[in-house]
Short mmCIF file of C-alpha atoms and ligand atoms in Angstrom, two decimals:
data_model
loop_
_atom_site.label_atom_id
_atom_site.label_comp_id
_atom_site.label_asym_id
_atom_site.label_seq_id
_atom_site.Cartn_x
_atom_site.Cartn_y
_atom_site.Cartn_z
CA MET A 634 0.02 -0.09 0.47
CA PRO A 635 1.25 3.44 -1.06
CA HIS A 636 1.91 5.49 2.07
CA ASP A 637 -0.48 8.63 0.90
CA ASP A 638 1.34 11.42 2.31
CA LEU A 639 4.15 10.74 0.69
CA ILE A 640 3.04 10.72 -2.82
CA PRO A 641 3.88 13.61 -4.15
CA PRO A 642 0.36 16.18 -5.91
CA GLU A 643 -0.77 16.14 -9.03
CA GLN A 644 0.50 19.66 -9.25
CA ARG A 645 4.09 19.24 -8.41
CA ILE A 646 3.91 16.48 -10.27
CA TYR A 647 2.56 18.24 -13.75
CA GLY A 648 4.96 21.76 -12.19
CA TRP A 649 7.57 19.47 -13.63
CA ILE A 650 6.14 18.58 -16.80
CA GLN A 651 5.87 22.37 -17.26
CA GLN A 652 9.54 23.21 -16.55
CA VAL A 653 10.84 20.07 -18.73
CA PHE A 654 8.76 21.34 -21.43
CA SER A 655 9.47 25.59 -21.02
CA GLN A 656 12.54 24.90 -21.92
CA GLY A 657 11.81 24.28 -26.15
CA VAL A 658 13.29 21.68 -28.77
CA ARG A 659 14.65 18.75 -26.55
CA ARG A 660 16.37 16.60 -29.26
CA PRO A 661 18.57 14.55 -28.55
CA GLY A 662 21.72 17.04 -27.56
CA TYR A 663 19.47 20.23 -28.10
CA PRO A 664 20.31 22.30 -25.87
CA ALA A 665 16.96 21.92 -23.75
CA ASP A 666 17.87 18.24 -23.76
CA ARG A 667 21.27 19.46 -21.88
CA TRP A 668 19.19 21.24 -19.87
CA ALA A 669 16.58 17.81 -18.87
CA GLU A 670 19.79 15.77 -17.90
CA GLN A 671 21.04 19.31 -15.08
CA PHE A 672 17.71 19.27 -14.16
CA CYS A 673 16.84 15.42 -13.64
CA LEU A 674 20.79 15.32 -11.85
CA GLU A 675 19.18 18.19 -9.20
CA ARG A 676 16.44 16.68 -8.49
CA PHE A 677 17.95 13.18 -7.74
CA HIS A 678 20.62 14.84 -5.33
CA ASP A 679 17.39 17.02 -3.78
CA PHE A 680 15.82 13.91 -2.85
CA GLY A 681 19.38 12.08 -1.22
CA LEU A 682 19.23 9.62 -3.65
CA GLU A 683 23.09 7.53 -3.40
CA ASN A 684 25.49 7.66 -6.40
CA VAL A 685 23.74 10.04 -8.56
CA ARG A 686 25.33 10.18 -11.84
CA LEU A 687 25.86 10.96 -15.46
CA GLU A 688 26.71 7.98 -17.27
CA PRO A 689 27.81 9.41 -21.37
CA VAL A 690 26.23 8.18 -24.38
CA GLU A 691 27.78 8.47 -27.84
CA LEU A 692 24.92 9.27 -29.95
CA PRO A 693 24.33 11.09 -33.93
CA TYR A 694 23.19 14.76 -33.62
CA TRP A 695 20.84 16.13 -36.18
CA GLU A 696 19.74 19.34 -36.59
CA PRO A 697 18.26 20.59 -39.77
CA ARG A 698 18.69 24.43 -40.50
CA ARG A 699 16.30 25.57 -43.72
CA TRP A 700 14.63 23.12 -45.72
CA SER A 701 12.05 23.89 -48.76
CA LEU A 702 10.03 22.23 -51.45
CA THR A 703 8.71 24.02 -54.28
CA VAL A 704 6.77 22.11 -57.48
CA TRP A 705 5.33 23.30 -60.10
CA GLY A 706 3.40 21.88 -63.30
CA ASN A 707 -0.34 22.35 -65.30
CA GLY A 708 -2.78 24.19 -63.18
CA PRO A 709 -6.38 24.21 -64.33
CA GLY A 710 -5.21 26.27 -66.81
CA ALA A 711 -2.05 27.57 -66.17
CA VAL A 712 1.05 26.94 -65.25
CA GLN A 713 0.82 26.63 -61.37
CA MET A 714 3.80 26.92 -58.99
CA LEU A 715 3.99 26.03 -55.61
CA ASP A 716 5.84 26.83 -52.31
CA LEU A 717 4.93 24.10 -49.77
CA ALA A 718 5.30 24.10 -45.69
CA CYS A 719 7.19 20.82 -45.09
CA PHE A 720 9.20 18.84 -42.38
CA PRO A 721 12.71 17.05 -43.80
CA LEU A 722 12.39 13.50 -42.40
CA PRO A 723 15.40 13.18 -39.36
CA HIS A 724 19.01 11.73 -40.52
CA SER A 725 17.75 11.94 -44.14
CA ALA A 726 20.33 13.63 -46.85
CA PRO A 727 20.81 17.03 -47.33
CA THR A 728 20.57 18.90 -50.45
CA PRO A 729 21.62 22.33 -51.99
CA GLY A 730 19.01 22.11 -54.38
CA LEU A 731 17.70 18.70 -56.10
CA GLU A 732 15.29 19.51 -59.66
CA ALA A 733 13.49 16.74 -60.57
CA ARG A 734 10.67 15.07 -61.71
CA LEU A 735 7.32 13.55 -58.64
CA VAL A 736 6.18 10.79 -59.30
CA PRO A 737 4.08 9.17 -57.09
CA PHE A 738 4.94 5.72 -55.85
CA ASP A 739 2.92 2.55 -56.70
CA ALA A 740 4.11 -0.12 -54.70
CA GLN A 741 2.64 -2.10 -57.91
CA ALA A 742 5.11 -0.71 -60.40
CA PRO A 743 7.56 0.59 -57.39
CA GLU A 744 10.20 1.34 -60.42
CA ARG A 745 8.14 4.47 -61.88
CA VAL A 746 9.81 6.71 -59.34
CA LYS A 747 13.57 5.65 -60.15
CA GLY A 748 15.70 8.31 -60.94
CA SER A 749 12.85 11.22 -59.55
CA ILE A 750 11.14 12.17 -56.36
CA ALA A 751 8.78 9.90 -54.83
CA LEU A 752 5.40 11.30 -53.60
CA TYR A 753 4.85 8.84 -50.89
CA GLU A 754 1.08 8.57 -49.07
CA LEU A 755 1.57 7.51 -45.27
CA PRO A 756 -1.70 7.26 -43.79
CA LEU A 757 -1.31 6.52 -40.20
CA PHE A 758 -2.00 2.71 -38.51
CA ARG A 759 -5.80 2.87 -37.19
CA SER A 760 -6.63 -0.42 -34.91
CA ARG A 761 -10.22 -0.78 -32.90
CA HIS A 762 -9.29 -0.87 -28.97
CA ALA A 763 -11.29 -4.42 -29.23
CA MET A 764 -8.44 -6.07 -31.82
CA LEU A 765 -6.23 -4.30 -29.33
CA ALA A 766 -7.73 -5.93 -25.70
CA GLY A 767 -7.45 -9.37 -28.28
CA LEU A 768 -4.26 -9.08 -27.75
CA ALA A 769 -3.82 -8.88 -24.75
CA THR A 770 -3.55 -10.56 -21.18
CA SER A 771 -6.13 -8.81 -19.42
CA TRP A 772 -7.88 -5.14 -19.97
CA TYR A 773 -9.69 -3.05 -17.85
CA ASP A 774 -12.70 -1.07 -19.74
CA PRO A 775 -15.62 -0.57 -17.35
CA ASP A 776 -16.82 1.70 -19.32
CA ALA A 777 -16.88 -0.12 -22.43
CA THR A 778 -15.01 2.71 -24.24
CA PHE A 779 -13.56 0.10 -26.28
CA ALA A 780 -16.57 -1.65 -27.80
CA ASP A 781 -16.99 0.13 -30.58
CA SER A 782 -13.76 2.88 -30.65
CA THR A 783 -10.74 2.47 -32.87
CA GLN A 784 -7.32 4.03 -32.23
CA VAL A 785 -4.79 6.10 -34.69
CA LEU A 786 -1.26 5.43 -34.06
CA PRO A 787 1.63 7.46 -34.42
CA PHE A 788 2.98 4.62 -37.67
CA GLY A 789 2.16 4.02 -40.75
CA ARG A 790 2.66 0.17 -41.23
CA GLU A 791 5.45 1.29 -42.23
CA MET A 792 7.26 2.22 -38.87
CA GLN A 793 10.28 3.46 -38.85
CA ALA A 794 10.96 2.42 -42.69
CA VAL A 795 9.27 4.86 -44.49
CA MET A 796 11.80 6.49 -47.25
CA GLU A 797 12.80 2.48 -47.90
CA PRO A 798 11.00 1.42 -50.94
CA ALA A 799 11.44 4.47 -52.29
CA MET A 800 14.97 4.08 -51.57
CA ALA A 801 14.89 0.90 -53.27
CA ALA A 802 13.46 1.28 -56.28
CA GLY A 803 15.30 3.94 -56.94
CA ALA A 804 14.09 7.28 -56.05
CA ALA A 805 16.43 10.39 -55.42
CA ALA A 806 14.29 11.81 -53.02
CA PHE A 807 11.26 11.33 -50.98
CA VAL A 808 8.27 13.45 -50.50
CA GLY A 809 6.08 11.93 -48.45
CA ALA A 810 2.40 13.47 -47.92
CA LEU A 811 0.65 12.54 -44.39
CA THR A 812 -3.05 11.67 -45.73
CA ASP A 813 -5.76 11.75 -43.02
CA TYR A 814 -3.43 12.97 -40.37
CA PRO A 815 -6.01 14.37 -37.90
CA SER A 816 -5.42 18.09 -37.75
CA ASP A 817 -3.00 17.93 -41.23
CA SER A 818 0.04 18.09 -39.81
CA ARG A 819 3.45 17.61 -41.29
CA ASP A 820 5.38 17.99 -38.20
CA TYR A 821 6.23 14.70 -38.15
CA TYR A 822 9.31 13.41 -36.47
CA VAL A 823 9.55 9.88 -38.21
CA PRO A 824 12.02 8.36 -38.60
CA TYR A 825 13.77 8.11 -35.30
CA ASP A 826 16.26 5.41 -35.12
CA ALA A 827 18.79 7.92 -36.07
CA VAL A 828 19.94 5.98 -39.04
CA ALA A 829 21.52 8.14 -41.83
CA ARG A 830 19.21 8.07 -45.13
CA PRO A 831 20.99 8.00 -48.38
CA ILE A 832 18.99 11.31 -50.50
CA PRO A 833 16.65 13.61 -48.32
CA GLY A 834 13.32 13.33 -47.63
CA VAL A 835 10.47 15.77 -46.36
CA TRP A 836 7.24 15.47 -44.99
CA ILE A 837 4.06 17.40 -45.90
CA SER A 838 0.47 17.22 -45.11
CA GLY A 839 -2.39 15.15 -46.07
CA SER A 840 -3.82 18.34 -47.75
CA ASP A 841 -0.59 19.29 -50.03
CA GLY A 842 -0.92 15.65 -50.68
CA ALA A 843 -3.88 15.97 -52.47
CA ARG A 844 -3.58 19.06 -54.09
CA LEU A 845 -0.07 17.78 -56.07
CA ARG A 846 -2.72 14.95 -56.68
CA GLN A 847 -4.65 16.75 -58.79
CA MET A 848 -1.71 18.81 -60.69
CA LEU A 849 -0.48 15.27 -61.24
CA ALA A 850 -3.73 14.62 -62.87
CA ALA A 851 -3.91 17.61 -65.26
CA GLY A 852 0.10 16.22 -65.98
CA PRO A 853 4.07 15.99 -65.61
CA VAL A 854 4.99 17.74 -62.28
CA HIS A 855 8.55 18.88 -61.21
CA ALA A 856 10.15 19.59 -57.72
CA ARG A 857 12.71 21.22 -56.80
CA LEU A 858 13.74 20.39 -52.96
CA THR A 859 16.93 22.15 -50.26
CA VAL A 860 17.56 20.61 -46.99
CA GLU A 861 20.33 21.53 -44.94
CA SER A 862 21.47 19.82 -41.82
CA VAL A 863 23.54 19.04 -39.30
CA ARG A 864 24.66 15.19 -38.40
CA GLU A 865 27.71 14.55 -35.95
CA THR A 866 28.52 12.64 -33.45
CA VAL A 867 27.62 14.58 -29.65
CA SER A 868 27.98 12.87 -25.79
CA THR A 869 24.86 12.95 -24.04
CA HIS A 870 23.70 11.71 -21.13
CA ASN A 871 22.25 8.97 -19.15
CA VAL A 872 20.62 10.16 -15.56
CA VAL A 873 21.15 7.52 -12.86
CA GLY A 874 20.86 7.45 -8.87
CA GLU A 875 19.88 4.53 -6.62
CA LEU A 876 18.69 3.87 -3.24
CA PRO A 877 19.37 0.95 -0.87
CA GLY A 878 16.64 -1.18 0.10
CA GLY A 879 15.67 -4.71 1.84
CA ASP A 880 18.67 -6.19 -0.43
CA ASP A 881 20.79 -5.99 -3.18
CA GLU A 882 18.88 -7.70 -5.88
CA VAL A 883 17.06 -4.31 -8.15
CA VAL A 884 14.46 -2.64 -9.18
CA ILE A 885 14.75 -0.11 -11.89
CA ILE A 886 12.60 2.69 -12.59
CA GLY A 887 13.23 4.71 -15.81
CA SER A 888 12.11 7.07 -18.88
CA HIS A 889 13.31 9.06 -21.46
CA HIS A 890 14.70 13.06 -20.74
CA ASP A 891 15.09 13.71 -25.04
CA ALA A 892 12.12 14.19 -27.40
CA PRO A 893 11.69 14.64 -30.99
CA TRP A 894 9.84 18.49 -30.12
CA SER A 895 9.08 20.15 -26.08
CA SER A 896 7.12 17.87 -25.76
CA ALA A 897 4.63 17.39 -23.15
CA VAL A 898 4.04 14.05 -23.31
CA GLU A 899 7.12 12.25 -25.29
CA ASP A 900 8.52 12.66 -22.54
CA ALA A 901 8.37 15.58 -20.11
CA SER A 902 5.75 13.81 -18.47
CA GLY A 903 8.11 10.14 -17.96
CA ILE A 904 10.39 12.75 -16.73
CA ALA A 905 8.00 13.65 -13.85
CA MET A 906 6.73 10.16 -13.30
CA VAL A 907 10.02 9.06 -12.36
CA LEU A 908 11.09 11.53 -10.74
CA ALA A 909 7.10 11.15 -8.60
CA GLN A 910 8.81 7.66 -8.04
CA ALA A 911 12.59 8.92 -6.73
CA GLU A 912 10.61 11.77 -4.34
CA TYR A 913 8.40 9.20 -2.76
CA TRP A 914 11.02 6.30 -2.74
CA SER A 915 13.74 9.02 -0.74
CA ARG A 916 11.07 8.99 1.69
CA VAL A 917 9.71 6.00 2.61
CA SER A 918 11.92 4.14 4.70
CA HIS A 919 15.19 1.80 3.54
CA GLN A 920 12.94 -1.54 5.00
CA ASP A 921 9.43 -0.33 3.41
CA ARG A 922 11.93 -0.48 -0.54
CA PRO A 923 11.89 -3.77 -1.19
CA HIS A 924 15.32 -3.82 -3.35
CA ARG A 925 17.98 -1.39 -4.38
CA LEU A 926 15.94 0.77 -6.12
CA ILE A 927 17.74 2.05 -9.32
CA PHE A 928 15.89 5.40 -11.07
CA LEU A 929 16.82 5.72 -14.38
CA LEU A 930 16.59 8.81 -17.06
CA ASN A 931 18.01 8.27 -20.10
CA SER A 932 19.07 9.98 -23.79
CA GLY A 933 18.65 9.28 -27.17
CA HIS A 934 15.21 7.50 -27.17
CA MET A 935 14.89 9.49 -30.53
CA ALA A 936 17.99 8.34 -31.34
CA GLY A 937 17.36 4.63 -31.96
CA GLY A 938 16.86 3.83 -28.25
CA ALA A 939 20.46 4.90 -27.96
CA GLY A 940 20.63 6.11 -24.24
CA ALA A 941 18.76 2.14 -23.04
CA ARG A 942 20.84 0.46 -24.64
CA ALA A 943 24.12 1.69 -23.57
CA PHE A 944 22.73 1.45 -20.00
CA ILE A 945 22.04 -2.74 -20.86
CA GLU A 946 25.63 -2.76 -22.38
CA ALA A 947 27.31 -0.86 -18.67
CA HIS A 948 25.18 -2.72 -16.49
CA GLN A 949 25.11 -6.37 -16.73
CA THR A 950 25.85 -6.93 -14.03
CA GLU A 951 23.23 -5.42 -12.51
CA LEU A 952 20.40 -6.71 -14.74
CA ALA A 953 21.37 -10.48 -13.81
CA ARG A 954 20.09 -9.42 -10.41
CA THR A 955 17.99 -6.85 -11.41
CA VAL A 956 13.61 -8.39 -10.16
CA LEU A 957 11.92 -6.25 -12.17
CA GLU A 958 12.54 -3.30 -14.66
CA VAL A 959 9.52 -0.73 -14.73
CA HIS A 960 9.29 1.98 -17.38
CA LEU A 961 7.03 4.91 -17.73
CA GLU A 962 6.02 6.96 -20.42
CA HIS A 963 3.04 9.21 -21.73
CA THR A 964 0.31 10.44 -19.51
CA ALA A 965 -1.74 11.51 -22.59
CA ASN A 966 -4.93 12.92 -23.84
CA GLU A 967 -7.29 11.15 -26.41
CA CYS A 968 -7.69 13.84 -28.80
CA VAL A 969 -9.62 14.14 -31.92
CA GLU A 970 -9.81 16.62 -34.77
CA GLU A 971 -12.41 19.29 -34.56
CA ASP A 972 -12.42 22.59 -36.19
CA GLY A 973 -9.19 21.50 -37.81
CA GLY A 974 -7.58 21.73 -34.52
CA LEU A 975 -7.25 18.62 -31.59
CA LYS A 976 -9.93 18.42 -28.82
CA PRO A 977 -9.41 16.21 -25.83
CA THR A 978 -11.86 13.58 -26.15
CA GLY A 979 -11.66 13.51 -22.14
CA HIS A 980 -10.63 10.13 -21.67
CA PRO A 981 -7.30 9.31 -21.54
CA GLU A 982 -5.40 7.70 -23.56
CA ALA A 983 -5.62 3.64 -24.06
CA ARG A 984 -2.94 2.98 -21.89
CA TRP A 985 -0.60 -0.26 -22.66
CA TRP A 986 1.16 -1.90 -20.20
CA PHE A 987 3.70 -3.99 -21.37
CA THR A 988 4.37 -6.91 -18.77
CA SER A 989 6.33 -10.22 -18.96
CA ARG A 990 4.69 -13.56 -18.60
CA ILE A 991 4.91 -13.68 -14.78
CA PRO A 992 1.81 -14.95 -13.34
CA HIS A 993 2.30 -13.03 -10.61
CA LEU A 994 3.70 -10.34 -11.81
CA GLU A 995 0.74 -9.60 -13.76
CA ALA A 996 -1.76 -10.29 -10.96
CA ALA A 997 0.22 -7.47 -9.44
CA VAL A 998 -0.12 -5.24 -12.41
CA ARG A 999 -3.83 -5.89 -12.70
CA ALA A 1000 -4.38 -5.33 -8.95
CA ALA A 1001 -2.22 -2.01 -9.15
CA ILE A 1002 -5.11 -1.07 -12.07
CA GLU A 1003 -8.03 -1.66 -10.66
CA GLU A 1004 -7.06 -0.27 -6.70
CA GLU A 1005 -5.87 2.46 -8.73
CA ASP A 1006 -8.98 2.75 -10.95
CA LEU A 1007 -6.66 3.14 -14.07
CA ARG A 1008 -9.91 2.70 -16.90
CA ARG A 1009 -8.99 2.25 -19.94
CA SER A 1010 -6.12 -0.21 -19.45
CA LEU A 1011 -4.56 -2.92 -21.03
CA VAL A 1012 -2.68 -6.04 -19.90
CA LEU A 1013 -0.12 -6.28 -22.55
CA PRO A 1014 2.69 -9.81 -23.24
CA PRO A 1015 5.83 -7.84 -24.22
CA THR A 1016 5.62 -10.08 -27.48
CA ALA A 1017 1.77 -7.85 -28.41
CA PHE A 1018 3.58 -6.26 -31.50
CA GLY A 1019 6.50 -8.21 -32.49
CA PRO A 1020 9.94 -9.30 -30.46
CA ARG A 1021 10.53 -6.51 -28.66
CA PRO A 1022 7.95 -4.22 -26.66
CA THR A 1023 7.10 -1.21 -28.47
CA THR A 1024 8.86 1.32 -25.08
CA ASP A 1025 11.94 2.99 -24.81
CA GLY A 1026 12.54 0.14 -22.23
CA GLY A 1027 11.70 -2.67 -24.54
CA ASP A 1028 15.33 -3.64 -25.02
CA PHE A 1029 15.65 -4.27 -20.88
CA HIS A 1030 12.68 -7.25 -22.33
CA LEU A 1031 15.74 -8.92 -24.80
CA ALA A 1032 17.75 -8.33 -21.94
CA GLY A 1033 15.80 -11.54 -19.88
CA VAL A 1034 14.58 -8.84 -17.72
CA PRO A 1035 11.74 -8.87 -15.68
CA ILE A 1036 9.53 -5.65 -17.40
CA VAL A 1037 6.34 -3.86 -16.38
CA ASN A 1038 6.36 -1.13 -18.90
CA PHE A 1039 3.55 1.05 -19.10
CA LEU A 1040 3.30 3.86 -22.30
CA THR A 1041 0.25 5.03 -24.13
CA ALA A 1042 1.12 5.57 -27.67
CA PRO A 1043 -1.43 8.77 -29.18
CA PHE A 1044 -0.90 9.69 -32.87
CA TYR A 1045 0.52 12.91 -32.23
CA LEU A 1046 2.90 11.20 -30.19
CA PHE A 1047 5.57 13.08 -32.95
CA ASP A 1048 4.32 15.74 -33.58
CA SER A 1049 4.87 19.79 -32.57
CA GLN A 1050 1.31 19.47 -31.37
CA ASP A 1051 2.22 17.57 -27.77
CA THR A 1052 2.34 20.75 -25.88
CA LEU A 1053 0.93 20.27 -22.14
CA ASP A 1054 -3.21 20.37 -23.33
CA LYS A 1055 -2.46 16.56 -24.39
CA ILE A 1056 -1.17 15.66 -20.33
CA HIS A 1057 -4.24 13.76 -18.51
CA ARG A 1058 -3.68 15.69 -15.31
CA PRO A 1059 -6.04 12.92 -14.20
CA SER A 1060 -4.20 10.39 -14.79
CA LEU A 1061 -0.42 11.36 -12.94
CA VAL A 1062 -1.47 10.65 -9.44
CA PRO A 1063 -3.13 7.39 -9.87
CA VAL A 1064 -0.17 6.72 -12.36
CA THR A 1065 2.57 7.56 -9.52
CA ARG A 1066 0.99 5.10 -6.89
CA ALA A 1067 -0.04 2.03 -9.37
CA ALA A 1068 3.72 2.03 -10.28
CA VAL A 1069 4.11 2.40 -6.73
CA ARG A 1070 1.72 -0.54 -6.03
CA ILE A 1071 3.65 -3.03 -8.73
CA ILE A 1072 7.34 -1.70 -7.33
CA GLU A 1073 6.27 -3.34 -3.79
CA SER A 1074 4.55 -6.33 -5.44
CA THR A 1075 8.39 -7.63 -5.72
CA ALA A 1076 9.05 -8.02 -2.10
CA GLY A 1077 9.99 -11.39 -0.99
CA HIS A 1078 10.60 -12.23 -5.07
CA THR A 1079 14.17 -12.52 -6.49
CA ALA A 1080 15.64 -11.45 -9.79
CA ALA A 1081 16.43 -15.39 -10.41
CA ALA A 1082 12.70 -16.32 -9.13
CA MET A 1083 11.49 -14.14 -11.74
CA ARG A 1084 12.90 -15.38 -14.26
CA ALA A 1085 12.19 -19.35 -13.71
CA ALA A 1086 8.60 -18.02 -13.76
CA VAL A 1087 8.02 -16.85 -16.80
CA ALA A 1088 5.53 -18.83 -18.40
CA SER A 1089 6.53 -20.25 -22.30
ZN1 ZN B 1512 8.37 7.71 -24.36
#
């Protein structure tokens, strides 16, 4: 049972989110991300954690400086020239000015884009909540909100491999149209695997994609693309602090401090939830902590998960005695398009709890969800969507560590529209309390016993 008086109040947790958000764009290695590292370090010191430290993580830094897209072709009755608003794909190639014919990408005849600028349509993936619930080991939705609703996910079917079909077909450049994207945005920070792509590429809005299709229907269209950007290796930091507990086995509690934009949900909210855990556990007595606790705010989620991977590589000995890794990401409002903007529906975005297939752990997660009334929750096996959970902590699962990774996946996760109004404030305290309950449930369990209990 959490000590009610020691749980940080909602206003305090939300205040941390506001502070982090207000620093600006927090991409890996940007000034706001460096600020976030120091902010997390200072909070860990304030809470009196032990072994507070920065662990270096090298990763590829990418910064777009200037970009433009101009197209021309036959409009209705006259030649038309348009400058389209766009945003470069992270880590795509720069170009001082590439001019070529714009050709729609057709999966049935990909060779048509060879040597051209491929116009590639990317609709976000939509999944019925009932289908997602079908992948869950259990779910908690007492209002039956999942019955006929659909979630818009932040990825297309291609996930991170959005440029690959056009690249494989020999395209000279990529123009991605975000078809049916709610609120018609183009600020889509994908891919974020930090892999350099050999051709330049930009995102445009779905409505501009539709204008291009009209021009293409009237005759050939040409385009000129310029992208000025910097890509270099930089050193960032994982921020780590510890608290001793009942034994020297370990529970890790983590999230990431970097982001695609100023990003309130992704993951100022994760930083704040880990700080809430660190503050809470620093205030309970040593004996009340079931194991040694390691708090981790890692870098480089938006650089292909570089920070979490670096931590795993550097801490193999601790991982062998890690009872549980809890990752906390994204306390988000569900939003829909209304009058061209985004409006919260009043519901939290569906909550995913990736949980290792350990029966007493699954039962503890389920109980915590019900006790804290965290509606719209799905307890998912780590492999629900593939070999690895779609979380920043997913690599801990691949490393054989028992996990509970909390995550919501609103479609605006990689978009500049991830602003403070997207935070589902009523979730902040209940998610904090649920995480405390889940960590408490590991008392008396060893890392070896947890691993032995994984259902095959
Ligand atoms: Zn995140």
